[in-house]
Amino acid sequence: MQSAVHDATRELLAEVGRAELTVPMIAARAGVTSSTIYRRWGDLRQLLSDVAVERLRPETPPEDTGSLRTDLLRWAEQYLEESGSPTGKAYLLDVLAANADPSNQFQCSRFNQRQIGHIVDRAIARGEPAPEVDTVLDHVVAPTIYRILFGTELPPVEWVRGLVSSVLEGLTVKEVR
Amino acid sequence: MQSAVHDATRELLAEVGRAELTVPMIAARAGVTSSTIYRRWGDLRQLLSDVAVERLRPETPPEDTGSLRTDLLRWAEQYLEESGSPTGKAYLLDVLAANADPSNQFQCSRFNQRQIGHIVDRAIARGEPAPEVDTVLDHVVAPTIYRILFGTELPPVEWVRGLVSSVLEGLTVKEVR
């Protein structure tokens, strides 16, 4: 039942858009009653948040490109591109909108933690010195999310490469006087 | 009219809480009709977002403590405490929830930009070398917001002090092997 409802929600999001989407519409498409959906999810917001978390769940570990630097660059560039797309941002906002239940927000953060963890573990296995996972979260993932959520436009890929350099070579602070 | 509605919303948020809050309730308290509110704001989400932005708007420039380091520390510690409080987080989520109109999200980011700008300008006026505003946004503000929005618990004040050090002395990356 859950996967039929998730599928119906994703299809209808693409077909009719978020503003027009209703629980009865999703119920009809999924072949269940509206009250089944309300019983299981409470409201549309929680359902959208659950669907978003499933979409944000990484399907595979980050690509192994042979070095820490290129692994991190590849991952960070893809993360900016995917989470910064209109669909990616809408999913992030859906996860944050369900302020009744913050567990989906924690889940999102754990996805990033796990992906970065893979990259760091591989670096250690290769004998490369590697930053702590939290450092990458604070100085690569967090600024990317901040720009996506609060910025007027998406930063260029060079910007995210600079973030990766800051956790590999230390932050070079351009000083103004 | 706008300020009566904002005041009524804030009062009722404190008295009955977000889950129970309705437009007719706010209208009655503000002495206007519900349709006035719908005409002006569209829906409750947009009204809550507008109220949140007003609450997040800094009333004064950051305190001048005599040095860049202490100005930044004071500001960052307060920002973690205020935005990380249950009320502060609820306001951030309200701003992000109005995904129909992202201008409130940009506005939030501009508040931070302006406050950090004051601190940096004062440092320059004192003859201190100072980081760029964007560097402080990416490496102090962004990780703080990320932990508030996606973390299971608020980081300790030592953590935010470490972020300030990273933009003043460069990021010291603890390496794991």
Short mmCIF file of N, CA and C in Angstrom, two decimals, chain A residues 6-177:
data_model
loop_
_atom_site.label_atom_id
_atom_site.label_comp_id
_atom_site.label_asym_id
_atom_site.label_seq_id
_atom_site.Cartn_x
_atom_site.Cartn_y
_atom_site.Cartn_z
N HIS A 6 3.06 6.16 -2.54
CA HIS A 6 4.25 6.94 -2.90
C HIS A 6 4.32 7.12 -4.44
N ASP A 7 4.13 6.02 -5.16
CA ASP A 7 4.20 6.10 -6.63
C ASP A 7 3.16 7.07 -7.17
N ALA A 8 1.92 6.96 -6.65
CA ALA A 8 0.84 7.83 -7.12
C ALA A 8 1.19 9.30 -6.84
N THR A 9 1.77 9.55 -5.67
CA THR A 9 2.13 10.93 -5.29
C THR A 9 3.18 11.48 -6.25
N ARG A 10 4.20 10.68 -6.52
CA ARG A 10 5.27 11.14 -7.42
C ARG A 10 4.74 11.40 -8.83
N GLU A 11 3.90 10.48 -9.30
CA GLU A 11 3.34 10.66 -10.65
C GLU A 11 2.51 11.94 -10.72
N LEU A 12 1.65 12.13 -9.72
CA LEU A 12 0.76 13.29 -9.76
C LEU A 12 1.51 14.60 -9.53
N LEU A 13 2.59 14.54 -8.73
CA LEU A 13 3.43 15.74 -8.58
C LEU A 13 3.95 16.18 -9.95
N ALA A 14 4.36 15.20 -10.75
CA ALA A 14 4.90 15.50 -12.08
C ALA A 14 3.79 15.95 -13.02
N GLU A 15 2.61 15.36 -12.88
CA GLU A 15 1.54 15.64 -13.84
C GLU A 15 0.76 16.92 -13.52
N VAL A 16 0.33 17.07 -12.26
CA VAL A 16 -0.53 18.21 -11.95
C VAL A 16 0.17 19.29 -11.11
N GLY A 17 1.32 18.92 -10.51
CA GLY A 17 2.04 19.91 -9.71
C GLY A 17 1.54 19.95 -8.27
N ARG A 18 2.41 20.52 -7.43
CA ARG A 18 2.19 20.54 -5.99
C ARG A 18 0.93 21.32 -5.58
N ALA A 19 0.70 22.45 -6.27
CA ALA A 19 -0.37 23.35 -5.85
C ALA A 19 -1.75 22.72 -6.03
N GLU A 20 -1.86 21.84 -7.04
CA GLU A 20 -3.17 21.25 -7.34
C GLU A 20 -3.38 19.89 -6.67
N LEU A 21 -2.31 19.36 -6.10
CA LEU A 21 -2.35 17.99 -5.57
C LEU A 21 -3.26 17.88 -4.34
N THR A 22 -4.13 16.85 -4.33
CA THR A 22 -4.99 16.62 -3.16
C THR A 22 -4.92 15.15 -2.75
N VAL A 23 -5.29 14.89 -1.51
CA VAL A 23 -5.31 13.52 -1.01
C VAL A 23 -6.29 12.64 -1.79
N PRO A 24 -7.53 13.10 -2.07
CA PRO A 24 -8.45 12.25 -2.86
C PRO A 24 -7.89 11.86 -4.23
N MET A 25 -7.17 12.80 -4.86
CA MET A 25 -6.53 12.53 -6.15
C MET A 25 -5.52 11.39 -6.03
N ILE A 26 -4.69 11.46 -4.98
CA ILE A 26 -3.66 10.44 -4.76
C ILE A 26 -4.33 9.10 -4.44
N ALA A 27 -5.37 9.14 -3.61
CA ALA A 27 -6.08 7.92 -3.21
C ALA A 27 -6.65 7.24 -4.45
N ALA A 28 -7.29 8.02 -5.33
CA ALA A 28 -7.90 7.44 -6.54
C ALA A 28 -6.83 6.76 -7.39
N ARG A 29 -5.70 7.46 -7.59
CA ARG A 29 -4.63 6.90 -8.42
C ARG A 29 -4.04 5.64 -7.80
N ALA A 30 -3.93 5.62 -6.46
CA ALA A 30 -3.29 4.49 -5.80
C ALA A 30 -4.26 3.34 -5.55
N GLY A 31 -5.55 3.59 -5.79
CA GLY A 31 -6.54 2.55 -5.54
C GLY A 31 -6.81 2.29 -4.07
N VAL A 32 -6.69 3.32 -3.25
CA VAL A 32 -7.04 3.20 -1.82
C VAL A 32 -8.04 4.30 -1.49
N THR A 33 -8.54 4.32 -0.26
CA THR A 33 -9.46 5.41 0.11
C THR A 33 -8.65 6.55 0.74
N SER A 34 -9.24 7.74 0.69
CA SER A 34 -8.58 8.89 1.31
C SER A 34 -8.35 8.63 2.79
N SER A 35 -9.33 7.98 3.43
CA SER A 35 -9.18 7.80 4.88
C SER A 35 -8.02 6.88 5.22
N THR A 36 -7.71 5.96 4.31
CA THR A 36 -6.51 5.13 4.51
C THR A 36 -5.26 6.02 4.56
N ILE A 37 -5.21 6.99 3.64
CA ILE A 37 -4.05 7.89 3.60
C ILE A 37 -3.99 8.75 4.86
N TYR A 38 -5.14 9.29 5.26
CA TYR A 38 -5.14 10.12 6.47
C TYR A 38 -4.74 9.30 7.70
N ARG A 39 -5.21 8.04 7.75
CA ARG A 39 -4.86 7.20 8.90
C ARG A 39 -3.36 6.95 8.95
N ARG A 40 -2.76 6.71 7.80
CA ARG A 40 -1.35 6.32 7.77
C ARG A 40 -0.41 7.54 7.87
N TRP A 41 -0.79 8.68 7.21
CA TRP A 41 0.14 9.81 7.14
C TRP A 41 -0.31 11.07 7.90
N GLY A 42 -1.59 11.10 8.29
CA GLY A 42 -2.05 12.29 9.01
C GLY A 42 -2.52 13.38 8.06
N ASP A 43 -1.59 13.87 7.24
CA ASP A 43 -1.99 14.88 6.25
C ASP A 43 -1.07 14.84 5.03
N LEU A 44 -1.43 15.64 4.04
CA LEU A 44 -0.68 15.66 2.78
C LEU A 44 0.78 16.05 2.99
N ARG A 45 1.00 17.01 3.91
CA ARG A 45 2.36 17.47 4.17
C ARG A 45 3.28 16.34 4.60
N GLN A 46 2.77 15.50 5.52
CA GLN A 46 3.59 14.40 6.01
C GLN A 46 3.84 13.39 4.89
N LEU A 47 2.83 13.13 4.08
CA LEU A 47 3.01 12.22 2.95
C LEU A 47 4.06 12.77 1.98
N LEU A 48 3.96 14.06 1.66
CA LEU A 48 4.94 14.67 0.74
C LEU A 48 6.34 14.60 1.34
N SER A 49 6.45 14.80 2.64
CA SER A 49 7.75 14.74 3.29
C SER A 49 8.32 13.32 3.20
N ASP A 50 7.48 12.32 3.43
CA ASP A 50 7.95 10.92 3.35
C ASP A 50 8.37 10.57 1.92
N VAL A 51 7.61 11.03 0.95
CA VAL A 51 7.96 10.79 -0.45
C VAL A 51 9.30 11.45 -0.77
N ALA A 52 9.47 12.68 -0.27
CA ALA A 52 10.71 13.43 -0.54
C ALA A 52 11.92 12.69 0.03
N VAL A 53 11.81 12.20 1.25
CA VAL A 53 12.93 11.48 1.86
C VAL A 53 13.31 10.26 1.02
N GLU A 54 12.31 9.56 0.52
CA GLU A 54 12.61 8.41 -0.33
C GLU A 54 13.35 8.82 -1.61
N ARG A 55 12.97 9.99 -2.15
CA ARG A 55 13.64 10.48 -3.37
C ARG A 55 15.06 10.93 -3.07
N LEU A 56 15.28 11.42 -1.87
CA LEU A 56 16.61 11.93 -1.50
C LEU A 56 17.55 10.81 -1.04
N ARG A 57 16.99 9.63 -0.80
CA ARG A 57 17.81 8.51 -0.33
C ARG A 57 18.76 8.06 -1.45
N PRO A 58 20.08 8.07 -1.17
CA PRO A 58 21.01 7.68 -2.24
C PRO A 58 20.86 6.19 -2.56
N GLU A 59 20.90 5.85 -3.84
CA GLU A 59 20.70 4.46 -4.21
C GLU A 59 21.99 3.65 -4.17
N THR A 60 23.10 4.33 -4.37
CA THR A 60 24.39 3.64 -4.38
C THR A 60 25.41 4.50 -3.62
N PRO A 61 26.50 3.88 -3.17
CA PRO A 61 27.57 4.69 -2.56
C PRO A 61 28.15 5.62 -3.63
N PRO A 62 28.82 6.72 -3.21
CA PRO A 62 29.41 7.63 -4.19
C PRO A 62 30.44 6.88 -5.04
N GLU A 63 30.60 7.33 -6.25
CA GLU A 63 31.52 6.70 -7.21
C GLU A 63 32.95 6.69 -6.67
N ASP A 64 33.65 5.58 -6.87
CA ASP A 64 35.06 5.49 -6.49
C ASP A 64 35.91 5.91 -7.68
N THR A 65 36.48 7.12 -7.60
CA THR A 65 37.25 7.66 -8.73
C THR A 65 38.75 7.46 -8.52
N GLY A 66 39.13 6.82 -7.40
CA GLY A 66 40.55 6.51 -7.19
C GLY A 66 41.27 7.43 -6.24
N SER A 67 40.69 8.59 -5.91
CA SER A 67 41.35 9.45 -4.93
C SER A 67 40.31 10.24 -4.13
N LEU A 68 40.71 10.63 -2.93
CA LEU A 68 39.83 11.39 -2.06
C LEU A 68 39.36 12.67 -2.74
N ARG A 69 40.30 13.40 -3.34
CA ARG A 69 39.95 14.68 -3.94
C ARG A 69 38.90 14.53 -5.05
N THR A 70 39.15 13.60 -5.94
CA THR A 70 38.19 13.48 -7.05
C THR A 70 36.86 12.86 -6.59
N ASP A 71 36.93 11.95 -5.59
CA ASP A 71 35.67 11.43 -5.03
C ASP A 71 34.83 12.56 -4.45
N LEU A 72 35.48 13.42 -3.66
CA LEU A 72 34.74 14.52 -3.01
C LEU A 72 34.23 15.52 -4.03
N LEU A 73 35.07 15.86 -5.00
CA LEU A 73 34.66 16.81 -6.05
C LEU A 73 33.44 16.27 -6.79
N ARG A 74 33.53 15.02 -7.23
CA ARG A 74 32.44 14.42 -7.99
C ARG A 74 31.15 14.45 -7.17
N TRP A 75 31.27 14.03 -5.90
CA TRP A 75 30.07 13.97 -5.05
C TRP A 75 29.49 15.38 -4.84
N ALA A 76 30.36 16.34 -4.52
CA ALA A 76 29.88 17.69 -4.18
C ALA A 76 29.26 18.38 -5.40
N GLU A 77 29.87 18.16 -6.57
CA GLU A 77 29.31 18.75 -7.79
C GLU A 77 27.93 18.18 -8.09
N GLN A 78 27.83 16.85 -7.94
CA GLN A 78 26.53 16.21 -8.19
C GLN A 78 25.48 16.65 -7.17
N TYR A 79 25.93 16.81 -5.93
CA TYR A 79 25.00 17.19 -4.87
C TYR A 79 24.44 18.59 -5.14
N LEU A 80 25.31 19.51 -5.52
CA LEU A 80 24.87 20.87 -5.87
C LEU A 80 23.88 20.82 -7.03
N GLU A 81 24.22 20.02 -8.03
CA GLU A 81 23.37 19.97 -9.22
C GLU A 81 22.01 19.35 -8.91
N GLU A 82 22.02 18.24 -8.19
CA GLU A 82 20.76 17.53 -7.94
C GLU A 82 19.90 18.25 -6.90
N SER A 83 20.50 18.57 -5.75
CA SER A 83 19.69 19.22 -4.70
C SER A 83 19.34 20.65 -5.10
N GLY A 84 20.14 21.24 -5.98
CA GLY A 84 19.87 22.61 -6.39
C GLY A 84 18.90 22.72 -7.56
N SER A 85 18.52 21.60 -8.15
CA SER A 85 17.53 21.64 -9.23
C SER A 85 16.17 22.00 -8.63
N PRO A 86 15.23 22.50 -9.43
CA PRO A 86 13.91 22.83 -8.89
C PRO A 86 13.28 21.64 -8.16
N THR A 87 13.42 20.43 -8.73
CA THR A 87 12.86 19.24 -8.07
C THR A 87 13.58 18.95 -6.76
N GLY A 88 14.90 19.04 -6.79
CA GLY A 88 15.69 18.77 -5.58
C GLY A 88 15.34 19.74 -4.47
N LYS A 89 15.24 21.02 -4.80
CA LYS A 89 14.90 22.01 -3.79
C LYS A 89 13.48 21.77 -3.24
N ALA A 90 12.56 21.41 -4.12
CA ALA A 90 11.18 21.13 -3.67
C ALA A 90 11.17 19.97 -2.68
N TYR A 91 12.00 18.93 -2.94
CA TYR A 91 12.06 17.82 -2.00
C TYR A 91 12.62 18.27 -0.65
N LEU A 92 13.69 19.07 -0.68
CA LEU A 92 14.26 19.57 0.58
C LEU A 92 13.21 20.35 1.36
N LEU A 93 12.45 21.20 0.66
CA LEU A 93 11.43 22.00 1.35
C LEU A 93 10.31 21.11 1.88
N ASP A 94 9.97 20.05 1.15
CA ASP A 94 8.94 19.12 1.65
C ASP A 94 9.41 18.44 2.94
N VAL A 95 10.68 18.07 2.96
CA VAL A 95 11.22 17.43 4.16
C VAL A 95 11.17 18.40 5.34
N LEU A 96 11.48 19.66 5.07
CA LEU A 96 11.50 20.66 6.14
C LEU A 96 10.10 21.12 6.52
N ALA A 97 9.14 20.98 5.60
CA ALA A 97 7.80 21.49 5.86
C ALA A 97 7.06 20.68 6.91
N ALA A 98 7.39 19.40 7.01
CA ALA A 98 6.66 18.58 7.97
C ALA A 98 7.19 18.85 9.37
N ASN A 99 6.95 20.06 9.88
CA ASN A 99 7.60 20.39 11.15
C ASN A 99 6.95 19.67 12.32
N ALA A 100 5.91 18.91 12.04
CA ALA A 100 5.34 18.09 13.10
C ALA A 100 6.31 16.96 13.47
N ASP A 101 6.98 16.40 12.46
CA ASP A 101 7.83 15.24 12.70
C ASP A 101 9.20 15.47 12.08
N PRO A 102 10.18 15.85 12.91
CA PRO A 102 11.49 16.19 12.36
C PRO A 102 12.34 14.98 12.00
N SER A 103 11.83 13.75 12.15
CA SER A 103 12.71 12.60 11.92
C SER A 103 13.14 12.52 10.46
N ASN A 104 12.32 13.02 9.54
CA ASN A 104 12.74 13.04 8.14
C ASN A 104 13.91 13.99 7.91
N GLN A 105 13.97 15.05 8.70
CA GLN A 105 15.09 15.99 8.58
C GLN A 105 16.39 15.32 9.04
N PHE A 106 16.31 14.58 10.17
CA PHE A 106 17.50 13.87 10.65
C PHE A 106 17.94 12.85 9.60
N GLN A 107 16.94 12.18 9.00
CA GLN A 107 17.22 11.15 8.02
C GLN A 107 18.03 11.70 6.84
N CYS A 108 17.63 12.88 6.37
CA CYS A 108 18.33 13.55 5.28
C CYS A 108 19.78 13.79 5.61
N SER A 109 20.01 14.24 6.83
CA SER A 109 21.36 14.53 7.26
C SER A 109 22.17 13.23 7.35
N ARG A 110 21.51 12.15 7.79
CA ARG A 110 22.21 10.86 7.87
C ARG A 110 22.60 10.34 6.49
N PHE A 111 21.76 10.59 5.49
CA PHE A 111 22.13 10.19 4.12
C PHE A 111 23.48 10.82 3.74
N ASN A 112 23.61 12.13 3.96
CA ASN A 112 24.85 12.82 3.61
C ASN A 112 26.02 12.29 4.42
N GLN A 113 25.76 12.08 5.71
CA GLN A 113 26.80 11.57 6.60
C GLN A 113 27.33 10.22 6.09
N ARG A 114 26.41 9.38 5.65
CA ARG A 114 26.80 8.04 5.21
C ARG A 114 27.58 8.10 3.89
N GLN A 115 27.13 8.96 2.98
CA GLN A 115 27.83 9.06 1.68
C GLN A 115 29.24 9.60 1.89
N ILE A 116 29.36 10.67 2.69
CA ILE A 116 30.69 11.22 2.97
C ILE A 116 31.53 10.18 3.71
N GLY A 117 30.88 9.43 4.61
CA GLY A 117 31.58 8.37 5.34
C GLY A 117 32.21 7.34 4.40
N HIS A 118 31.48 6.96 3.36
CA HIS A 118 32.03 6.03 2.37
C HIS A 118 33.31 6.61 1.75
N ILE A 119 33.23 7.88 1.37
CA ILE A 119 34.36 8.53 0.70
C ILE A 119 35.58 8.59 1.63
N VAL A 120 35.32 8.95 2.89
CA VAL A 120 36.41 9.07 3.86
C VAL A 120 37.00 7.68 4.16
N ASP A 121 36.14 6.69 4.33
CA ASP A 121 36.64 5.33 4.60
C ASP A 121 37.51 4.81 3.46
N ARG A 122 37.10 5.09 2.24
CA ARG A 122 37.89 4.63 1.10
C ARG A 122 39.25 5.32 1.08
N ALA A 123 39.26 6.62 1.43
CA ALA A 123 40.53 7.36 1.46
C ALA A 123 41.46 6.73 2.50
N ILE A 124 40.91 6.41 3.67
CA ILE A 124 41.71 5.80 4.73
C ILE A 124 42.25 4.44 4.26
N ALA A 125 41.40 3.68 3.60
CA ALA A 125 41.83 2.37 3.09
C ALA A 125 42.96 2.52 2.07
N ARG A 126 42.96 3.62 1.32
CA ARG A 126 44.03 3.87 0.34
C ARG A 126 45.29 4.42 1.00
N GLY A 127 45.18 4.76 2.30
CA GLY A 127 46.33 5.35 2.99
C GLY A 127 46.41 6.86 2.82
N GLU A 128 45.34 7.47 2.29
CA GLU A 128 45.34 8.94 2.16
C GLU A 128 44.90 9.57 3.48
N PRO A 129 45.51 10.72 3.85
CA PRO A 129 44.98 11.45 4.99
C PRO A 129 43.60 11.99 4.60
N ALA A 130 42.65 11.97 5.53
CA ALA A 130 41.28 12.36 5.18
C ALA A 130 40.68 13.24 6.27
N PRO A 131 39.83 14.17 5.90
CA PRO A 131 39.18 15.00 6.90
C PRO A 131 38.11 14.20 7.64
N GLU A 132 37.68 14.70 8.80
CA GLU A 132 36.57 14.06 9.49
C GLU A 132 35.28 14.29 8.73
N VAL A 133 34.35 13.35 8.84
CA VAL A 133 33.06 13.46 8.14
C VAL A 133 32.36 14.78 8.52
N ASP A 134 32.38 15.11 9.82
CA ASP A 134 31.70 16.33 10.26
C ASP A 134 32.26 17.59 9.62
N THR A 135 33.58 17.59 9.37
CA THR A 135 34.19 18.75 8.74
C THR A 135 33.64 18.94 7.33
N VAL A 136 33.48 17.83 6.62
CA VAL A 136 32.93 17.91 5.26
C VAL A 136 31.46 18.34 5.32
N LEU A 137 30.72 17.84 6.29
CA LEU A 137 29.33 18.26 6.44
C LEU A 137 29.25 19.76 6.69
N ASP A 138 30.07 20.25 7.63
CA ASP A 138 29.98 21.67 8.00
C ASP A 138 30.47 22.60 6.89
N HIS A 139 31.50 22.20 6.16
CA HIS A 139 32.14 23.16 5.26
C HIS A 139 31.92 22.89 3.77
N VAL A 140 31.28 21.77 3.44
CA VAL A 140 30.92 21.53 2.04
C VAL A 140 29.41 21.37 1.90
N VAL A 141 28.84 20.44 2.66
CA VAL A 141 27.40 20.17 2.53
C VAL A 141 26.57 21.37 3.02
N ALA A 142 26.89 21.88 4.22
CA ALA A 142 26.08 22.95 4.81
C ALA A 142 26.02 24.21 3.93
N PRO A 143 27.17 24.74 3.46
CA PRO A 143 27.08 25.92 2.59
C PRO A 143 26.29 25.67 1.31
N THR A 144 26.39 24.43 0.78
CA THR A 144 25.64 24.11 -0.43
C THR A 144 24.13 24.18 -0.15
N ILE A 145 23.72 23.54 0.93
CA ILE A 145 22.30 23.56 1.31
C ILE A 145 21.84 24.99 1.60
N TYR A 146 22.67 25.75 2.30
CA TYR A 146 22.29 27.14 2.65
C TYR A 146 22.04 27.96 1.39
N ARG A 147 22.94 27.84 0.41
CA ARG A 147 22.75 28.60 -0.84
C ARG A 147 21.51 28.13 -1.59
N ILE A 148 21.25 26.82 -1.55
CA ILE A 148 20.07 26.29 -2.25
C ILE A 148 18.79 26.79 -1.58
N LEU A 149 18.76 26.76 -0.25
CA LEU A 149 17.53 27.13 0.45
C LEU A 149 17.31 28.64 0.51
N PHE A 150 18.38 29.40 0.70
CA PHE A 150 18.20 30.83 0.99
C PHE A 150 18.75 31.76 -0.09
N GLY A 151 19.42 31.22 -1.10
CA GLY A 151 20.06 32.09 -2.09
C GLY A 151 19.14 32.42 -3.26
N THR A 152 19.41 33.54 -3.90
CA THR A 152 18.60 33.90 -5.07
C THR A 152 19.00 33.10 -6.30
N GLU A 153 20.28 32.72 -6.37
CA GLU A 153 20.64 31.84 -7.50
C GLU A 153 21.68 30.81 -7.07
N LEU A 154 21.74 29.73 -7.83
CA LEU A 154 22.64 28.64 -7.51
C LEU A 154 24.08 29.06 -7.81
N PRO A 155 25.01 28.81 -6.87
CA PRO A 155 26.40 29.16 -7.14
C PRO A 155 26.98 28.28 -8.25
N PRO A 156 28.02 28.77 -8.92
CA PRO A 156 28.64 27.97 -9.99
C PRO A 156 29.42 26.80 -9.42
N VAL A 157 29.77 25.86 -10.28
CA VAL A 157 30.45 24.65 -9.84
C VAL A 157 31.84 24.98 -9.27
N GLU A 158 32.46 26.07 -9.73
CA GLU A 158 33.77 26.48 -9.19
C GLU A 158 33.68 26.77 -7.69
N TRP A 159 32.54 27.30 -7.30
CA TRP A 159 32.34 27.63 -5.89
C TRP A 159 32.38 26.36 -5.03
N VAL A 160 31.70 25.32 -5.48
CA VAL A 160 31.66 24.10 -4.68
C VAL A 160 33.03 23.41 -4.70
N ARG A 161 33.77 23.59 -5.80
CA ARG A 161 35.14 23.04 -5.84
C ARG A 161 36.01 23.74 -4.80
N GLY A 162 35.77 25.05 -4.62
CA GLY A 162 36.50 25.81 -3.60
C GLY A 162 36.21 25.28 -2.20
N LEU A 163 34.96 24.86 -1.97
CA LEU A 163 34.61 24.30 -0.67
C LEU A 163 35.38 23.00 -0.41
N VAL A 164 35.47 22.18 -1.44
CA VAL A 164 36.22 20.92 -1.30
C VAL A 164 37.69 21.22 -0.99
N SER A 165 38.26 22.19 -1.70
CA SER A 165 39.65 22.56 -1.41
C SER A 165 39.80 23.02 0.04
N SER A 166 38.79 23.73 0.54
CA SER A 166 38.92 24.26 1.90
C SER A 166 39.00 23.15 2.95
N VAL A 167 38.39 21.99 2.68
CA VAL A 167 38.53 20.90 3.66
C VAL A 167 39.73 20.01 3.36
N LEU A 168 40.34 20.18 2.21
CA LEU A 168 41.53 19.37 1.90
C LEU A 168 42.83 20.13 2.19
N GLU A 169 42.84 21.41 1.82
CA GLU A 169 44.08 22.19 2.03
C GLU A 169 43.93 23.23 3.13
N GLY A 170 42.78 23.30 3.75
CA GLY A 170 42.53 24.37 4.73
C GLY A 170 41.87 25.53 4.01
N LEU A 171 41.12 26.28 4.78
CA LEU A 171 40.36 27.39 4.22
C LEU A 171 41.30 28.56 3.95
N THR A 172 41.37 29.00 2.70
CA THR A 172 42.15 30.18 2.37
C THR A 172 41.21 31.38 2.45
N VAL A 173 41.40 32.20 3.44
CA VAL A 173 40.49 33.32 3.63
C VAL A 173 41.01 34.53 2.87
N LYS A 174 40.23 34.90 1.85
CA LYS A 174 40.58 36.13 1.13
C LYS A 174 40.30 37.28 2.07
N GLU A 175 41.32 38.06 2.34
CA GLU A 175 41.09 39.15 3.28
C GLU A 175 40.78 40.44 2.55
N VAL A 176 39.89 41.20 3.15
CA VAL A 176 39.60 42.53 2.62
C VAL A 176 40.08 43.53 3.65
N ARG A 177 40.49 44.70 3.21
CA ARG A 177 40.96 45.72 4.14
C ARG A 177 40.27 47.02 3.82
#
